[in-house]
Amino acid sequence: MKQIEDKVAQVKANKEWRLEYVTLLMREEEIIEETRNEDIKKLVSVLRGLNIPPHIIVTKIQEEYGLSPEASQKYL
């Protein structure tokens, strides 16, 4: 445990490492968001293919992804 604490303190003290960490974290968040958007688009496509009404699709997006009605609507 002491080794981990020492390494964390070392990383916190190094501005270059902090910047790299934040950059990697931001990129990871972008990838997650891109993947989520693609998943939602696929879901909408499948539901449309099944002739599901738009209001049901919006409800399903809200349930599955925790989005607001407004945010869900943009995928239609």
PDB file of C-alpha atoms in Angstrom:
ATOM      1  CA  MET A   1       0.000   0.000   0.000  1.00  0.00           C
ATOM      2  CA  LYS A   2       2.867   2.373   0.790  1.00  0.00           C
ATOM      3  CA  GLN A   3       4.277   1.825  -2.709  1.00  0.00           C
ATOM      4  CA  ILE A   4       0.989   2.880  -4.270  1.00  0.00           C
ATOM      5  CA  GLU A   5       0.738   5.965  -2.057  1.00  0.00           C
ATOM      6  CA  ASP A   6       4.314   6.928  -2.945  1.00  0.00           C
ATOM      7  CA  LYS A   7       3.632   6.465  -6.664  1.00  0.00           C
ATOM      8  CA  VAL A   8       0.436   8.546  -6.446  1.00  0.00           C
ATOM      9  CA  ALA A   9       2.332  11.323  -4.671  1.00  0.00           C
ATOM     10  CA  GLN A  10       5.042  11.162  -7.329  1.00  0.00           C
ATOM     11  CA  VAL A  11       2.525  11.389 -10.152  1.00  0.00           C
ATOM     12  CA  LYS A  12       0.692  14.277  -8.487  1.00  0.00           C
ATOM     13  CA  ALA A  13       3.961  16.176  -8.225  1.00  0.00           C
ATOM     14  CA  ASN A  14       4.760  15.733 -11.914  1.00  0.00           C
ATOM     15  CA  LYS A  15       2.825  18.204 -14.074  1.00  0.00           C
ATOM     16  CA  GLU A  16       3.635  16.373 -17.303  1.00  0.00           C
ATOM     17  CA  TRP A  17       2.221  13.100 -15.967  1.00  0.00           C
ATOM     18  CA  ARG A  18      -0.879  14.867 -14.677  1.00  0.00           C
ATOM     19  CA  LEU A  19      -1.474  16.396 -18.086  1.00  0.00           C
ATOM     20  CA  GLU A  20      -1.018  13.020 -19.755  1.00  0.00           C
ATOM     21  CA  TYR A  21      -3.412  11.394 -17.284  1.00  0.00           C
ATOM     22  CA  VAL A  22      -6.073  14.037 -17.818  1.00  0.00           C
ATOM     23  CA  THR A  23      -5.643  13.779 -21.583  1.00  0.00           C
ATOM     24  CA  LEU A  24      -6.036  10.001 -21.465  1.00  0.00           C
ATOM     25  CA  LEU A  25      -9.060  10.306 -19.192  1.00  0.00           C
ATOM     26  CA  MET A  26     -10.714  12.798 -21.543  1.00  0.00           C
ATOM     27  CA  ARG A  27     -10.047  10.548 -24.548  1.00  0.00           C
ATOM     28  CA  GLU A  28     -11.497   7.561 -22.710  1.00  0.00           C
ATOM     29  CA  GLU A  29     -14.643   9.558 -21.939  1.00  0.00           C
ATOM     30  CA  GLU A  30     -14.920  10.537 -25.612  1.00  0.00           C
ATOM     31  CA  ILE A  31     -14.667   6.893 -26.679  1.00  0.00           C
ATOM     32  CA  ILE A  32     -17.327   5.870 -24.167  1.00  0.00           C
ATOM     33  CA  GLU A  33     -19.655   8.627 -25.397  1.00  0.00           C
ATOM     34  CA  GLU A  34     -19.054   7.733 -29.055  1.00  0.00           C
ATOM     35  CA  THR A  35     -19.789   4.077 -28.326  1.00  0.00           C
ATOM     36  CA  ARG A  36     -22.945   4.974 -26.438  1.00  0.00           C
ATOM     37  CA  ASN A  37     -24.158   7.170 -29.311  1.00  0.00           C
ATOM     38  CA  GLU A  38     -23.561   4.361 -31.791  1.00  0.00           C
ATOM     39  CA  ASP A  39     -25.401   1.904 -29.537  1.00  0.00           C
ATOM     40  CA  ILE A  40     -28.399   4.228 -29.301  1.00  0.00           C
ATOM     41  CA  LYS A  41     -28.444   4.731 -33.072  1.00  0.00           C
ATOM     42  CA  LYS A  42     -28.412   0.956 -33.585  1.00  0.00           C
ATOM     43  CA  LEU A  43     -31.263   0.534 -31.102  1.00  0.00           C
ATOM     44  CA  VAL A  44     -33.315   3.196 -32.892  1.00  0.00           C
ATOM     45  CA  SER A  45     -32.631   1.551 -36.239  1.00  0.00           C
ATOM     46  CA  VAL A  46     -33.774  -1.858 -34.989  1.00  0.00           C
ATOM     47  CA  LEU A  47     -36.892  -0.448 -33.342  1.00  0.00           C
ATOM     48  CA  ARG A  48     -37.781   1.521 -36.475  1.00  0.00           C
ATOM     49  CA  GLY A  49     -37.300  -1.659 -38.496  1.00  0.00           C
ATOM     50  CA  LEU A  50     -39.873  -3.280 -36.246  1.00  0.00           C
ATOM     51  CA  ASN A  51     -42.259  -0.354 -36.893  1.00  0.00           C
ATOM     52  CA  ILE A  52     -42.194   0.758 -33.260  1.00  0.00           C
ATOM     53  CA  PRO A  53     -43.809   4.214 -32.872  1.00  0.00           C
ATOM     54  CA  PRO A  54     -41.401   7.103 -32.224  1.00  0.00           C
ATOM     55  CA  HIS A  55     -42.833   7.886 -28.776  1.00  0.00           C
ATOM     56  CA  ILE A  56     -42.122   4.290 -27.692  1.00  0.00           C
ATOM     57  CA  ILE A  57     -38.581   4.530 -29.085  1.00  0.00           C
ATOM     58  CA  VAL A  58     -37.967   7.723 -27.090  1.00  0.00           C
ATOM     59  CA  THR A  59     -39.284   6.035 -23.952  1.00  0.00           C
ATOM     60  CA  LYS A  60     -37.025   3.026 -24.541  1.00  0.00           C
ATOM     61  CA  ILE A  61     -33.964   5.252 -24.984  1.00  0.00           C
ATOM     62  CA  GLN A  62     -34.801   7.044 -21.748  1.00  0.00           C
ATOM     63  CA  GLU A  63     -35.155   3.746 -19.891  1.00  0.00           C
ATOM     64  CA  GLU A  64     -32.042   2.097 -21.295  1.00  0.00           C
ATOM     65  CA  TYR A  65     -29.666   5.074 -21.235  1.00  0.00           C
ATOM     66  CA  GLY A  66     -31.089   7.375 -18.575  1.00  0.00           C
ATOM     67  CA  LEU A  67     -31.505  10.289 -20.950  1.00  0.00           C
ATOM     68  CA  SER A  68     -34.003  13.104 -20.725  1.00  0.00           C
ATOM     69  CA  PRO A  69     -36.885  13.225 -23.209  1.00  0.00           C
ATOM     70  CA  GLU A  70     -35.149  16.078 -25.027  1.00  0.00           C
ATOM     71  CA  ALA A  71     -31.825  14.234 -25.289  1.00  0.00           C
ATOM     72  CA  SER A  72     -33.598  11.058 -26.380  1.00  0.00           C
ATOM     73  CA  GLN A  73     -35.550  12.913 -29.064  1.00  0.00           C
ATOM     74  CA  LYS A  74     -32.385  13.901 -30.953  1.00  0.00           C
ATOM     75  CA  TYR A  75     -31.797  10.272 -31.923  1.00  0.00           C
ATOM     76  CA  LEU A  76     -35.028  10.015 -33.909  1.00  0.00           C
TER      77      LEU A  76
END
